[in-house]
Short mmCIF file of C-alpha atoms and ligand atoms in Angstrom, two decimals:
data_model
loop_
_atom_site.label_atom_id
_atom_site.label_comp_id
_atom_site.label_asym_id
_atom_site.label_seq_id
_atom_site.Cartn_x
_atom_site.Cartn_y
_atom_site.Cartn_z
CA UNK A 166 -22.46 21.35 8.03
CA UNK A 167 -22.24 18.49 10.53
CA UNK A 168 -23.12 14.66 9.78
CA UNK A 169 -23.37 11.45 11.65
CA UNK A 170 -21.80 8.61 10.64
CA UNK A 171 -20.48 5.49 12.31
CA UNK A 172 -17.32 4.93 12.40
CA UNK A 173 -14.58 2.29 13.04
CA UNK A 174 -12.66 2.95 16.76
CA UNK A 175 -9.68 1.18 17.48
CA UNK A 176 -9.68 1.55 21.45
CA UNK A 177 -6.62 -1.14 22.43
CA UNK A 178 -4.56 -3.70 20.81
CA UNK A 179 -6.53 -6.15 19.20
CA UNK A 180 -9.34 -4.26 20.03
CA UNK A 181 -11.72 -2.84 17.44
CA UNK A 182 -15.29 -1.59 17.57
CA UNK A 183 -18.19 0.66 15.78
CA UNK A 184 -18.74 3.57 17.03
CA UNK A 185 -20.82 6.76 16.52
CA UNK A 186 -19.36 10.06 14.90
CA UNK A 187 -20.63 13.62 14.37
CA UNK A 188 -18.20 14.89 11.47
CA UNK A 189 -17.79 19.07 11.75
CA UNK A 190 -16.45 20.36 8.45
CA UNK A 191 -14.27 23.02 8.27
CA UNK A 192 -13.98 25.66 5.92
CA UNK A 193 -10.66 23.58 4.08
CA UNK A 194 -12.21 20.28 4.03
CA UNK A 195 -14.24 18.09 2.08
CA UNK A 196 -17.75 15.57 3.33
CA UNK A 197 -17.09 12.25 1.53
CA UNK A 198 -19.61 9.13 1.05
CA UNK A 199 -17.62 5.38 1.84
CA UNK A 200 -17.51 3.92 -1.31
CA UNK A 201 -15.05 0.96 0.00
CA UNK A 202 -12.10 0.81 2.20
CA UNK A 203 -9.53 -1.53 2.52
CA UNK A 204 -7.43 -3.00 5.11
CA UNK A 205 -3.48 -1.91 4.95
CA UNK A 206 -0.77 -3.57 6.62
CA UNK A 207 0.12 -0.58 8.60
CA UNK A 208 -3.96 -0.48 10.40
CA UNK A 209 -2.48 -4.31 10.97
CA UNK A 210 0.50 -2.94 12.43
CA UNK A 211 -1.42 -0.42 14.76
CA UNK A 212 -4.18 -3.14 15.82
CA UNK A 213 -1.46 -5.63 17.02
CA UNK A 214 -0.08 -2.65 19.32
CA UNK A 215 2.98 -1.69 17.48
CA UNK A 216 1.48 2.13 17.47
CA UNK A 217 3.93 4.83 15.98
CA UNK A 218 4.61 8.34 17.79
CA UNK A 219 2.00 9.95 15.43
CA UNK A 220 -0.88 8.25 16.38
CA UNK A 221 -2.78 7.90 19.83
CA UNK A 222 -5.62 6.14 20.89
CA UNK A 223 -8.35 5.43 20.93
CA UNK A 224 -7.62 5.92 17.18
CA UNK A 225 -10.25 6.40 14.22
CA UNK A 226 -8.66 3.92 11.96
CA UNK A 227 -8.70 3.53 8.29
CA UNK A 228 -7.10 6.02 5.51
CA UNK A 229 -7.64 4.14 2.16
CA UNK A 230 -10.65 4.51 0.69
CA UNK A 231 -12.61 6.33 -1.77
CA UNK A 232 -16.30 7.32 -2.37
CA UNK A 233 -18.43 10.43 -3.89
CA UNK A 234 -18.18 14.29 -2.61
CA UNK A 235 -20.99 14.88 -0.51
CA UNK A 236 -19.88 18.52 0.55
CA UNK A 237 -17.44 20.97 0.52
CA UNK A 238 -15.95 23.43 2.92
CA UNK A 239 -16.67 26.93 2.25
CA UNK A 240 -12.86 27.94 0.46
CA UNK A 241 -12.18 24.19 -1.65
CA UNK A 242 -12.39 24.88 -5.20
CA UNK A 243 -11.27 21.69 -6.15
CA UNK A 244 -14.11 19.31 -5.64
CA UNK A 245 -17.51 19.64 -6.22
CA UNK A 246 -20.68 17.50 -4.61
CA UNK A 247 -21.27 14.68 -7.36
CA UNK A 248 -17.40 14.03 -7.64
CA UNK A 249 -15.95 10.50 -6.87
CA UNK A 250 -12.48 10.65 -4.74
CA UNK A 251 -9.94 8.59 -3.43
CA UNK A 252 -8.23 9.23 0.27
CA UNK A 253 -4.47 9.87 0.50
CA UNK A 254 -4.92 10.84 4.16
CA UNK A 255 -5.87 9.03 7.38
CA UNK A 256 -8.96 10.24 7.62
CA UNK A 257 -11.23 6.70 9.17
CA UNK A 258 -12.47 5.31 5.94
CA UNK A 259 -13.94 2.49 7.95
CA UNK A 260 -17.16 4.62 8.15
CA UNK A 261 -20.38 5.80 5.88
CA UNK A 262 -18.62 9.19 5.52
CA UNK A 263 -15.14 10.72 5.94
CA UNK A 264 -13.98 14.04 6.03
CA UNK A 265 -10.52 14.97 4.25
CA UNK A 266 -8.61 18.37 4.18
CA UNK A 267 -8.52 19.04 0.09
CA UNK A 268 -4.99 18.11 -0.07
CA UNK A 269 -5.50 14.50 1.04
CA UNK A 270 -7.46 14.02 -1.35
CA UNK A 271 -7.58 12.89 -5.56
CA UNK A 272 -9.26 12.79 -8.43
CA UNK A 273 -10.49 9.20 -9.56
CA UNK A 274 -9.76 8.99 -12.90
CA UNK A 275 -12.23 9.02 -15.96
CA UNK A 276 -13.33 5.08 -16.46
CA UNK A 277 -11.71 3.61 -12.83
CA UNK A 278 -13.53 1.33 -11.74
CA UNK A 279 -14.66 2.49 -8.00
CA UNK A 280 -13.84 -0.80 -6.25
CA UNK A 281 -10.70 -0.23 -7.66
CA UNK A 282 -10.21 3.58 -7.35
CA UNK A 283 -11.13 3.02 -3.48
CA UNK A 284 -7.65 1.24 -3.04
CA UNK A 285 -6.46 4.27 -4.81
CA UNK A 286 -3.81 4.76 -2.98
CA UNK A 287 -1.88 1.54 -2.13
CA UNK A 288 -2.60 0.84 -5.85
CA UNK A 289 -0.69 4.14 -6.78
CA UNK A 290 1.62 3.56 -4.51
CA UNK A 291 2.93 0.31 -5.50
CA UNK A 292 2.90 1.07 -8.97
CA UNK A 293 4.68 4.37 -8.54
CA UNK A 294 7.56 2.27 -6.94
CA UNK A 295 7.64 -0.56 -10.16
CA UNK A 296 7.64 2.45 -12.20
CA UNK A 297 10.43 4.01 -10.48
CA UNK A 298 12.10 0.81 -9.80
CA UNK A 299 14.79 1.68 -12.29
CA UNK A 300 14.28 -2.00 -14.36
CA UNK A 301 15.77 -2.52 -17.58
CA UNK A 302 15.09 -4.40 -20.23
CA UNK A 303 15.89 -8.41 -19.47
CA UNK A 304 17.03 -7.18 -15.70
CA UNK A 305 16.59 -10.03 -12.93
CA UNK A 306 14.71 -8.43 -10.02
CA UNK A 307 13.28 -9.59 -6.79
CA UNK A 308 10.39 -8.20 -4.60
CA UNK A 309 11.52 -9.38 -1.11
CA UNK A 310 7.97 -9.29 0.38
CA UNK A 311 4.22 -10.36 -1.57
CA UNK A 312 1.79 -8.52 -0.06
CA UNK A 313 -0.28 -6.05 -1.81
CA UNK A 314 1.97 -3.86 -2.94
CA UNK A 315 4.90 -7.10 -3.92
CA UNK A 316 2.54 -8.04 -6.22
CA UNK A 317 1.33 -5.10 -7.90
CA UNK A 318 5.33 -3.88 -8.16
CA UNK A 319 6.27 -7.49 -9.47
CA UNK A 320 3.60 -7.40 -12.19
CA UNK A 321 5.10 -3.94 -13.26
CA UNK A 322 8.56 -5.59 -13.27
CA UNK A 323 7.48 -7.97 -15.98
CA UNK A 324 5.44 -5.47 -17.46
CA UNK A 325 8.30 -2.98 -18.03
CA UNK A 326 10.48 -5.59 -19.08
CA UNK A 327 12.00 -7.35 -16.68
CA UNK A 328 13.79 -10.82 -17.84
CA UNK A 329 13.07 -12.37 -14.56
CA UNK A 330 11.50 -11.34 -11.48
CA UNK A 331 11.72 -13.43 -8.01
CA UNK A 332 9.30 -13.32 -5.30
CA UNK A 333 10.25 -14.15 -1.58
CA UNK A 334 7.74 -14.38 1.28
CA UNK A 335 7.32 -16.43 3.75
CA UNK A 336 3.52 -17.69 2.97
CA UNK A 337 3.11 -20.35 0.46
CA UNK A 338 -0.71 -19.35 -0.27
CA UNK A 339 1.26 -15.67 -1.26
CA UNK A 340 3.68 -17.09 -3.15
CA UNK A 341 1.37 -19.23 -5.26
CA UNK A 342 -0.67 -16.40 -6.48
CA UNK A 343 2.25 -14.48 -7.23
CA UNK A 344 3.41 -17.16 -9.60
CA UNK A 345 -0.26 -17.18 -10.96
CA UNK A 346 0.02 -13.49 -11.53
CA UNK A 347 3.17 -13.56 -13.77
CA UNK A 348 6.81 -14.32 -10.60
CA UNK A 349 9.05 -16.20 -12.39
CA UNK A 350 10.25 -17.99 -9.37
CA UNK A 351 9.46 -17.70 -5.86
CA UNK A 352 10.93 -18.28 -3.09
CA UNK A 353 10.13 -19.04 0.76
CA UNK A 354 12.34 -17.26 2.78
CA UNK A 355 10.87 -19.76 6.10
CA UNK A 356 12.52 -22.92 4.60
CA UNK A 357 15.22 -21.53 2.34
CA UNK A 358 18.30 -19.13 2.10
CA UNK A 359 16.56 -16.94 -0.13
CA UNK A 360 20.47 -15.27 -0.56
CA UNK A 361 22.05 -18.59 -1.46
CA UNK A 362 18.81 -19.33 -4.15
CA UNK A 363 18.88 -15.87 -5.76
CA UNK A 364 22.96 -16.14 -6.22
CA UNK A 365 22.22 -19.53 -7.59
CA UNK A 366 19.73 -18.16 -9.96
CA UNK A 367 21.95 -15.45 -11.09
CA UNK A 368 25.35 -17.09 -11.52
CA UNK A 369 26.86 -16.16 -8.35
CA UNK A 370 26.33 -12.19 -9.60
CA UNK A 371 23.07 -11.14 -7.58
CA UNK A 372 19.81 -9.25 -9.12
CA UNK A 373 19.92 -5.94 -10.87
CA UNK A 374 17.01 -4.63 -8.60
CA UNK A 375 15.94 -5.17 -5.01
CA UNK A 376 12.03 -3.70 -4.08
CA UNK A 377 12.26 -4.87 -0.15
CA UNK A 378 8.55 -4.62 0.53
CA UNK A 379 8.35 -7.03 3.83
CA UNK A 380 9.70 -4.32 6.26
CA UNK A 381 11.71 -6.72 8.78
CA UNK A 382 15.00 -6.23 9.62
CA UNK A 383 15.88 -10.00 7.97
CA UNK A 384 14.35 -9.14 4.70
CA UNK A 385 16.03 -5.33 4.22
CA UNK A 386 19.54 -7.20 5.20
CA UNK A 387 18.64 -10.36 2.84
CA UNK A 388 18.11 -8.12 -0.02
CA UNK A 389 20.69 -6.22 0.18
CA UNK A 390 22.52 -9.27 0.31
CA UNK A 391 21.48 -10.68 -3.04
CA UNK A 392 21.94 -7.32 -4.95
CA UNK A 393 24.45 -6.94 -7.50
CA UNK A 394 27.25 -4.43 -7.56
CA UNK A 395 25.96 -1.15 -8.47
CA UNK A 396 22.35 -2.49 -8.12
CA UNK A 397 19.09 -0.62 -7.36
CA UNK A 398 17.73 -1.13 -3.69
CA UNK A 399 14.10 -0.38 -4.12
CA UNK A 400 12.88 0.61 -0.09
CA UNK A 401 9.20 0.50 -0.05
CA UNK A 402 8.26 -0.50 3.64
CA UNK A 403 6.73 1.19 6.43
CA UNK A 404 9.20 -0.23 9.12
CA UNK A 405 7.61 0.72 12.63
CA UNK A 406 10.35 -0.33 14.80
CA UNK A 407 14.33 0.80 14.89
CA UNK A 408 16.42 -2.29 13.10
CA UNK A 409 19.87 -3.11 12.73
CA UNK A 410 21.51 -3.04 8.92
CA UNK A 411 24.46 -4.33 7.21
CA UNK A 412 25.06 -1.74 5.02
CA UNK A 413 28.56 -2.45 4.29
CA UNK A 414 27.94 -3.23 1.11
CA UNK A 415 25.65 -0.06 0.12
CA UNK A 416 28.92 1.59 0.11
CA UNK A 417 31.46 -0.88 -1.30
CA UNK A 418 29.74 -2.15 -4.45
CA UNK A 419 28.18 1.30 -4.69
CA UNK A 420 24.35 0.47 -4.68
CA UNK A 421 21.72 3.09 -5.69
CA UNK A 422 19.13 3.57 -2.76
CA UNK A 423 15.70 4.85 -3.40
CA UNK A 424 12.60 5.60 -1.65
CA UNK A 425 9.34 4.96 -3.71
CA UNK A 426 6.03 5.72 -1.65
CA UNK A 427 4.42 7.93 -3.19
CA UNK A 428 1.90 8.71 -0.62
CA UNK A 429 5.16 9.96 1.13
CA UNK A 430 5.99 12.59 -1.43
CA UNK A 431 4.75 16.17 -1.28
CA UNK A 432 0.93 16.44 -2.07
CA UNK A 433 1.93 18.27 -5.30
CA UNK A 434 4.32 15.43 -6.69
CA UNK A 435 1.37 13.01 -5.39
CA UNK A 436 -1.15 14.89 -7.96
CA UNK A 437 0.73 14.37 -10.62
CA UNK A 438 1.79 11.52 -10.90
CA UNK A 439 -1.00 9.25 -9.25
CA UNK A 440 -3.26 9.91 -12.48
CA UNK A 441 0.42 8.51 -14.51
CA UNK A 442 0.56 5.45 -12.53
CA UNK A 443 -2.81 4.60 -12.42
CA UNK A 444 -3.06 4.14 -16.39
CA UNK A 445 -1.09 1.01 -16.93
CA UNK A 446 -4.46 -0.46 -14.31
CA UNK A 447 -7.01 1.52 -16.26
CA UNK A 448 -5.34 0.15 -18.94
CA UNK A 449 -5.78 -3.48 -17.67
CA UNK A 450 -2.00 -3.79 -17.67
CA UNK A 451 -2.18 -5.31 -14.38
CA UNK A 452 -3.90 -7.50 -12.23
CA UNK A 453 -5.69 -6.31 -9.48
CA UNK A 454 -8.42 -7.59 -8.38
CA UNK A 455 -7.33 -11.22 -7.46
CA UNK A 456 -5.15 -9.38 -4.44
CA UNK A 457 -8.70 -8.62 -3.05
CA UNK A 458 -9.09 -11.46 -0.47
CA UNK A 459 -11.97 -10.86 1.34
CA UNK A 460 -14.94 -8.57 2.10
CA UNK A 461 -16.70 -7.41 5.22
CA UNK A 462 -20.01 -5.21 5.76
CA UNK A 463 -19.12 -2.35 7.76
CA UNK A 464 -21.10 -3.57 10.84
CA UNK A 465 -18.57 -6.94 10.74
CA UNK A 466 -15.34 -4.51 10.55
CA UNK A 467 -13.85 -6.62 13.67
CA UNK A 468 -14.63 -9.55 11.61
CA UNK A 469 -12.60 -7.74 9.27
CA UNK A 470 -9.45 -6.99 11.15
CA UNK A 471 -9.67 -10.72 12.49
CA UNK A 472 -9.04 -11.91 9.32
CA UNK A 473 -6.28 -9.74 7.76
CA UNK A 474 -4.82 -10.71 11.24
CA UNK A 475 -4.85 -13.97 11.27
CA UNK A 476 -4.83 -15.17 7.91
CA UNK A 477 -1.55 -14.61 6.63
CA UNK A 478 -2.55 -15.38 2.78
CA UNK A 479 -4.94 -12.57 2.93
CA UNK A 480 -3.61 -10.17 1.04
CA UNK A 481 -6.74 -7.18 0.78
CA UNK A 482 -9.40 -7.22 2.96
CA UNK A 483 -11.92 -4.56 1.65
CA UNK A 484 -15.12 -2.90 4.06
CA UNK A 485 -18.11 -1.77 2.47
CA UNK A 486 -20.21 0.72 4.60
ZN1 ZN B 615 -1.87 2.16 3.51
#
């Protein structure tokens, strides 16, 4: 089975076009129809040039995304043509059809919406780490960092109980809508000493939980800085490039250090528990679809990538084949 499909090509920096594809499927792998696809901040690190080891180009970009089984490869047993999926796998979801190796791959739930379910993956990603965050009742928290992911964690926060829960970014338009969506306070790290305003806010004592999900050298060090003794450090960030920490005090006040992206556990782990952290959405527990800030037709996916570049308040920018 072989289909064509166009398909997004990121062939330099900055450089982004539509291309044409013939997709071979193997005998492992499943033929999926582009539902929607969304823009992550990593395909924005990778289009500004800051390309990790893994990848070369010219690259077939894109990896969240979901849409409806089209085929299947002559040994998956899992999926059947008719089924709706979501992509845990880069795999070019900026395209009419993508092809997946069954493991990359996951159920949408019965009753997600698809917009929704197509952003599968960041969504279950960031709500795996508020989940996991280790938040206890009346806890003060902060989510260094308000991107996608920020604010789906910092809804959980209050959600699971938290007493107060700080935002820090460094864009006012993200800051605002995460005090829409439920931050307490919110701070920009730009114009203030985000350390000196979270001590202030917490008696001199720092927060019980840290989720650093900015991924710059300057906000991993910051939060660590504003974390109480014996505090949860929350890492969430894809950071690209080598940085220099102050760790000093991860060993003297004894901090707990976690790693929360689930799309970085094993494929098994990811199976079970995206379906569990998916509820609380399914649920309407939290707010989603205000983080979608813009859409694009497939045929305007440079548009696309222009605009989660240079607008720093947009926080999802979705493509629709
Ligand atoms: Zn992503």
């Amino acid at each position: 089975m072989s289909i064509k499909t166009r398909a997004a090509i990121l062939e330099a920096p900055g450089r982004i076009v539509l291309g044409e594809r013939t997709l071979e499927l193997k005998e492992d792998e499943v033929l999926v129809k582009t539902h929607l696809s969304g823009v992550c901040g990593s395909d924005k690190t990778i289009y500004r040039g800051d390309i990790p080891e893994k990848i070369s180009l010219p690259f077939y970009i894109g990896h969240e995304g979901g849409g409806t089984v089209v085929e299947v490869g002559s040994r998956v047993r899992e999926y059947r043509v008719g089924d709706r999926v979501m992509a845990f796998n880069w795999c070019n979801t900026f395209a009419d059809y993508f092809k997946v190796p069954v493991g990359g791959l996951q159920p949408v739930p019965e009753g997600m919406d698809m917009d929704l379910a197509s952003l599968g993956e960041p969504i279950a990603c960031a709500m795996y780490a508020g989940m996991h965050s280790g938040i206890q009742l009346g806890d003060t928290a902060v989510v260094y960092g308000m991107g996608f992911a920020g604010q789906i964690i910092a809804q959980v926060l209050k959600r699971k109980g938290a007493g107060k829960v700080i935002g820090i970014d460094v864009v006012d338009g993200k800051l605002e809508l995460a005090r829409k969506l439920g931050t307490d306070a919110a701070i920009n790290a730009k114009r203030e000493d985000p350390v000196a305003m979270v001590k202030d806010l917490t008696h001199g004592r720092g927060v019980d939980v840290v989720v650093e999900a900015a991924g710059t050298e300057k906000a991993i060090n910051e939060g660590s800085a504003m974390l109480k003794q014996n505090g949860i450090y929350v890492f969430y960030s894809w950071v690209t490039t080598p940085v220099t920490l102050n760790i000093g005090r991860w060993h003297d006040d004894g901090f707990e250090i976690r790693t929360t992206t689930l799309v970085h556990h094993t494929n098994e782990e990811r199976y079970v528990w995206t379906p569990r952290v998916l509820r609380p959405v399914l649920e309407g527990m939290v707010d989603i679809k205000p983080l979608l800030s813009g859409e694009f037709p497939l045929s305007q996916i440079k548009q696309a990538f222009e605009l989660a570049d240079r607008d720093p308040s947009a926080i999802k920018v979705v493509v629709r084949p």
